[in-house]
mmCIF file of C-alpha atoms and ligand atoms in Angstrom:
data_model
loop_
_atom_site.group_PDB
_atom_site.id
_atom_site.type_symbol
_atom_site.label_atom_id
_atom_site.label_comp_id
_atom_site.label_asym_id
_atom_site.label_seq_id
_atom_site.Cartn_x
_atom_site.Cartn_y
_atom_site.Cartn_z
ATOM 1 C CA UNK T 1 110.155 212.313 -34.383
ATOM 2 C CA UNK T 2 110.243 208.378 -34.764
ATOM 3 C CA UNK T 3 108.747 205.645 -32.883
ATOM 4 C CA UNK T 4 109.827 204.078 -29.827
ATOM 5 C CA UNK T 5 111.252 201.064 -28.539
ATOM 6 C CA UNK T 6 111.931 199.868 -25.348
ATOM 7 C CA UNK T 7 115.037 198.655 -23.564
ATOM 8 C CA UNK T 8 117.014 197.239 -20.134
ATOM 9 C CA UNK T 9 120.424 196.826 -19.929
ATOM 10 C CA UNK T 10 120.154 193.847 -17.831
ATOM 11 C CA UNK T 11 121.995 192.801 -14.302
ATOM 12 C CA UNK T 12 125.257 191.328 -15.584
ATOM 13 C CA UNK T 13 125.930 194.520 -17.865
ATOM 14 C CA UNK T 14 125.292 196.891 -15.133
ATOM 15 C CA UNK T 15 127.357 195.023 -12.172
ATOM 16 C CA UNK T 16 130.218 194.526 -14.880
ATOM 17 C CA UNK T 17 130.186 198.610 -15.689
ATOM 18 C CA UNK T 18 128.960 198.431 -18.771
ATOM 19 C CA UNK T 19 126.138 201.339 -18.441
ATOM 20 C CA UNK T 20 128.364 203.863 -19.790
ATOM 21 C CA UNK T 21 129.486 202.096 -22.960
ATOM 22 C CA UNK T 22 126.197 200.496 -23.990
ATOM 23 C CA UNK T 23 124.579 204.373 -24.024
ATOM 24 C CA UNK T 24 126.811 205.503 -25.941
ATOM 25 C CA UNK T 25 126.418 202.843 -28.595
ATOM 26 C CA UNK T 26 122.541 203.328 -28.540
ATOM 27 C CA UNK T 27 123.288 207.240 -28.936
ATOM 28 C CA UNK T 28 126.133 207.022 -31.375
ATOM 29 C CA UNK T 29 123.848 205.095 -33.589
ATOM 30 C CA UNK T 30 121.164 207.256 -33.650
ATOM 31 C CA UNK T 31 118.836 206.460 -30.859
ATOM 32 C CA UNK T 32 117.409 209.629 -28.419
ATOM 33 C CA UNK T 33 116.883 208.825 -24.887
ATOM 34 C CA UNK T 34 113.470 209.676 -23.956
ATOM 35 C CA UNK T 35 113.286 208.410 -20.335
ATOM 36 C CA UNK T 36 115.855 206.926 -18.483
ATOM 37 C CA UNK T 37 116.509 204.782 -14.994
ATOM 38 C CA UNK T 38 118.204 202.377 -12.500
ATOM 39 C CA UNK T 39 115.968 200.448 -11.011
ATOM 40 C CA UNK T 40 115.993 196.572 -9.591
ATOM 41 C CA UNK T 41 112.627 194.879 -10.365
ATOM 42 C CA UNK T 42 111.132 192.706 -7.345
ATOM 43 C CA UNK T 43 110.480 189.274 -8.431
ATOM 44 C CA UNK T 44 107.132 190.301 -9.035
ATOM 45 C CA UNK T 45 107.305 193.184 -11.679
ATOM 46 C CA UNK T 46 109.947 190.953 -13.738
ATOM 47 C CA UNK T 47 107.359 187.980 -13.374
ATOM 48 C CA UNK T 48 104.393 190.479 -15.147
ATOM 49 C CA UNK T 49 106.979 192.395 -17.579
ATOM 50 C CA UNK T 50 107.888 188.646 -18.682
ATOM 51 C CA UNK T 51 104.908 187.456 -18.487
ATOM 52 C CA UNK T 52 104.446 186.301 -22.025
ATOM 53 C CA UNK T 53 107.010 183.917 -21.215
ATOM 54 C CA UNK T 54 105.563 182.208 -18.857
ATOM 55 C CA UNK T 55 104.814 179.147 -19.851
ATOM 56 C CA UNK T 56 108.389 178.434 -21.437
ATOM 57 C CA UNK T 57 110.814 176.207 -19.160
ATOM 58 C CA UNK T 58 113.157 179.416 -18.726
ATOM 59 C CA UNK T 59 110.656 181.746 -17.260
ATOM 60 C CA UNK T 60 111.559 181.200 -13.863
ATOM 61 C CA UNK T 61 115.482 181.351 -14.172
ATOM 62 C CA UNK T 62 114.903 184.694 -16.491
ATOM 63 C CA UNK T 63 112.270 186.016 -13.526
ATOM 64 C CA UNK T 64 114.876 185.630 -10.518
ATOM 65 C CA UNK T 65 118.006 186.979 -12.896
ATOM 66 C CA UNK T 66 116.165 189.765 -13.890
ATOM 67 C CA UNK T 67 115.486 190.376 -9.915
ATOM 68 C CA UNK T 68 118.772 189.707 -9.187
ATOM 69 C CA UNK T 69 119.950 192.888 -9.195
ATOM 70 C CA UNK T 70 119.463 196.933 -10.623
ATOM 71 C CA UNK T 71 118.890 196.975 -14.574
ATOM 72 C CA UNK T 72 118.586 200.349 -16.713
ATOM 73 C CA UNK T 73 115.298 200.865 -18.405
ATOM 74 C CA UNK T 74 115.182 203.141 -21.473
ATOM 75 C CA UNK T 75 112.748 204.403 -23.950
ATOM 76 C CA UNK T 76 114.305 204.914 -27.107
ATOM 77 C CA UNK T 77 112.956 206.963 -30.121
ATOM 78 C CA UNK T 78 114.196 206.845 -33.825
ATOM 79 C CA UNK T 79 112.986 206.029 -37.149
ATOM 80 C CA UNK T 80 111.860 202.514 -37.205
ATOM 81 C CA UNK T 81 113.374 202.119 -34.010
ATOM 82 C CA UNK T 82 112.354 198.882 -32.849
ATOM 83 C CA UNK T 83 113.528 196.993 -36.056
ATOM 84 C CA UNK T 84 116.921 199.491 -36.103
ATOM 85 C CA UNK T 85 117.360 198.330 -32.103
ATOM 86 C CA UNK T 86 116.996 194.205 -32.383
ATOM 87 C CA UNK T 87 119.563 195.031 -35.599
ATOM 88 C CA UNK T 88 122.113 196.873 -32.782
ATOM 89 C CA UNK T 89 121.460 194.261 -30.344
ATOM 90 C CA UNK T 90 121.993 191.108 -32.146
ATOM 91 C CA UNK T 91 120.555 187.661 -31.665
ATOM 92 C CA UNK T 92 119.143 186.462 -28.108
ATOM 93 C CA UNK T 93 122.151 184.179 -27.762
ATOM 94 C CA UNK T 94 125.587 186.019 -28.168
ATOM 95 C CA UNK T 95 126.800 183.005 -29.918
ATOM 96 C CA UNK T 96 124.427 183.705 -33.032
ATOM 97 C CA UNK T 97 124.990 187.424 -32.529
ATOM 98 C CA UNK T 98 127.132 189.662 -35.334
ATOM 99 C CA UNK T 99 130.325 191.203 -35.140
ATOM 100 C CA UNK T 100 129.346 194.636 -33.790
ATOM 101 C CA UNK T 101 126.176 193.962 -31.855
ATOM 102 C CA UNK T 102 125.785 195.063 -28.276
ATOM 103 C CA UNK T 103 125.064 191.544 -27.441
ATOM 104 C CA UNK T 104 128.421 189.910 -29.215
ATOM 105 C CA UNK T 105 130.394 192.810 -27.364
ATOM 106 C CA UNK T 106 128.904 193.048 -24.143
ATOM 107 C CA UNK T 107 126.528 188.762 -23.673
ATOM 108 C CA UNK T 108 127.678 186.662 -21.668
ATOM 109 C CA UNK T 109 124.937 183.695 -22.422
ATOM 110 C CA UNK T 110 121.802 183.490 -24.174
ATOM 111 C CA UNK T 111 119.647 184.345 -20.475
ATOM 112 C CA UNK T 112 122.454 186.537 -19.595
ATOM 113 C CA UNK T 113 122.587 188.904 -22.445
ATOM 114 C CA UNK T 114 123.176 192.513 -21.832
ATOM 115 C CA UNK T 115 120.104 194.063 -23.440
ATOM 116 C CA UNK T 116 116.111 193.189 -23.677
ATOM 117 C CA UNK T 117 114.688 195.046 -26.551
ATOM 118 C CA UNK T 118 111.228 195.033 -27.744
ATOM 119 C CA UNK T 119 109.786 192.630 -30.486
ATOM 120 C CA UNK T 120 107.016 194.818 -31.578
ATOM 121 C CA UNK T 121 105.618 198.591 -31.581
ATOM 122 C CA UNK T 122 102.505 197.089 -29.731
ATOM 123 C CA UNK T 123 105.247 195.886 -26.747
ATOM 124 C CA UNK T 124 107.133 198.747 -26.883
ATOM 125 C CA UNK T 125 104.042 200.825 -25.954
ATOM 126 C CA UNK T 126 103.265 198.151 -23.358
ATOM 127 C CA UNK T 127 106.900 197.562 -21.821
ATOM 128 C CA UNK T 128 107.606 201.700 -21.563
ATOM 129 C CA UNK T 129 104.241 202.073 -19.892
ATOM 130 C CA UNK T 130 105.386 199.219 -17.474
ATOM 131 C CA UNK T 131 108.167 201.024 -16.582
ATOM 132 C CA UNK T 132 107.842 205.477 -17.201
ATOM 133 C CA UNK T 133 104.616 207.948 -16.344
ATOM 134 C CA UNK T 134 103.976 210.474 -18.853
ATOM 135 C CA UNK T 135 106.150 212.812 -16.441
ATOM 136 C CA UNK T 136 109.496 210.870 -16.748
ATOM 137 C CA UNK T 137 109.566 210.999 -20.681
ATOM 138 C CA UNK T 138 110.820 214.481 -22.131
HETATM 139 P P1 CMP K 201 114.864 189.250 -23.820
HETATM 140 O O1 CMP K 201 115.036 190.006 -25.085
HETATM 141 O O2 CMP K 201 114.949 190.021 -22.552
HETATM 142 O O3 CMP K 201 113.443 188.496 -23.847
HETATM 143 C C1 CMP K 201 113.216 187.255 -23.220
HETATM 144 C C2 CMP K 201 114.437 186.682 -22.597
HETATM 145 O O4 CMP K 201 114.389 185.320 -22.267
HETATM 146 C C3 CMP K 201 115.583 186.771 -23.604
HETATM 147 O O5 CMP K 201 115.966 188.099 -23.773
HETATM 148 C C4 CMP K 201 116.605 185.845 -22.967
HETATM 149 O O6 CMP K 201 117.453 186.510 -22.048
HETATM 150 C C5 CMP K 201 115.721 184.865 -22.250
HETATM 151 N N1 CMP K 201 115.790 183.583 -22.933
HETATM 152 C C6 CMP K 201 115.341 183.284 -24.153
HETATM 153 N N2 CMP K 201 115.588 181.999 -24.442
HETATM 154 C C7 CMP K 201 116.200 181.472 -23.360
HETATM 155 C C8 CMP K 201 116.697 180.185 -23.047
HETATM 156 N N3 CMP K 201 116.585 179.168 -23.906
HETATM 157 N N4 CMP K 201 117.265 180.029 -21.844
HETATM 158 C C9 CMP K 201 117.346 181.055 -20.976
HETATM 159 N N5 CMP K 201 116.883 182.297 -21.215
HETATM 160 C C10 CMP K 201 116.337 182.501 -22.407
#
């Protein structure tokens, strides 16, 4: 057993049908998928999941994309899992990102960028509790 981390492949990834191909990276590279969903966030859940952001000039473009449309939320256990994930995603901005990363594959921009992954353990425990009850994780 490992720790957790949190993710959401975001709107652009899903309506571009890139579900499939994201999983399998986060599987293939050693993450199990605890709990699993599609799910579109009303403006007001993506306003409180972001909330930390709120006082940065972005938060209300990244509250009304992430609204936009059904994302995939995922709790993800491995070893050092949240470190191992931001590695697998790359950098916020796909530009920055390296060869490999889920963002330089699949980003289109730095707000529209495929994945969210946690920053922290603490998050992680706060983001998957946002998002699964005890009964949805196995
Ligand atoms: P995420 O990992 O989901 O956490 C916060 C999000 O804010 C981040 O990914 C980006 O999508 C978004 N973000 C960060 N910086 C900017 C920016 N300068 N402009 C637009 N969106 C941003």
């Amino acid at each position: 057993m490992g720790n957790i981390t949190f993710t959401m492949i975001k709107p652009e990834a899903v309506a571009a049908g890139n579900i499939g191909a994201i999983l399998k990276m986060i599987e293939g590279n050693g993450f199990r998928i605890v709990a699993l969903k599609k799910v579109q966030l009303t403006k007001n859940m993506a306003g409180t999941f972001y909330e930390v952001h709120k006082e940065r000039p972005f938060y209300g473009e990244l509250v009304d994309y992430m609204s936009s449309g059904p994302i995939v939320a995922a709790i993800l256990e491995k070893e050092n899992a949240v470190v191992d994930f931001r590695a697998l995603i790359g950098a916020t901005d796909p530009a920055e990102a390296e060869d490999g990363t889920i963002r330089k594959l699949f980003a289109e921009s730095k707000s529209k960028n495929a994945v969210h992954g946690s920053d922290s353990d603490e998050n992680a425990q706060i983001e998957a509790d946002f998002h699964f009850s005890a009964g949805e994780r196995f």
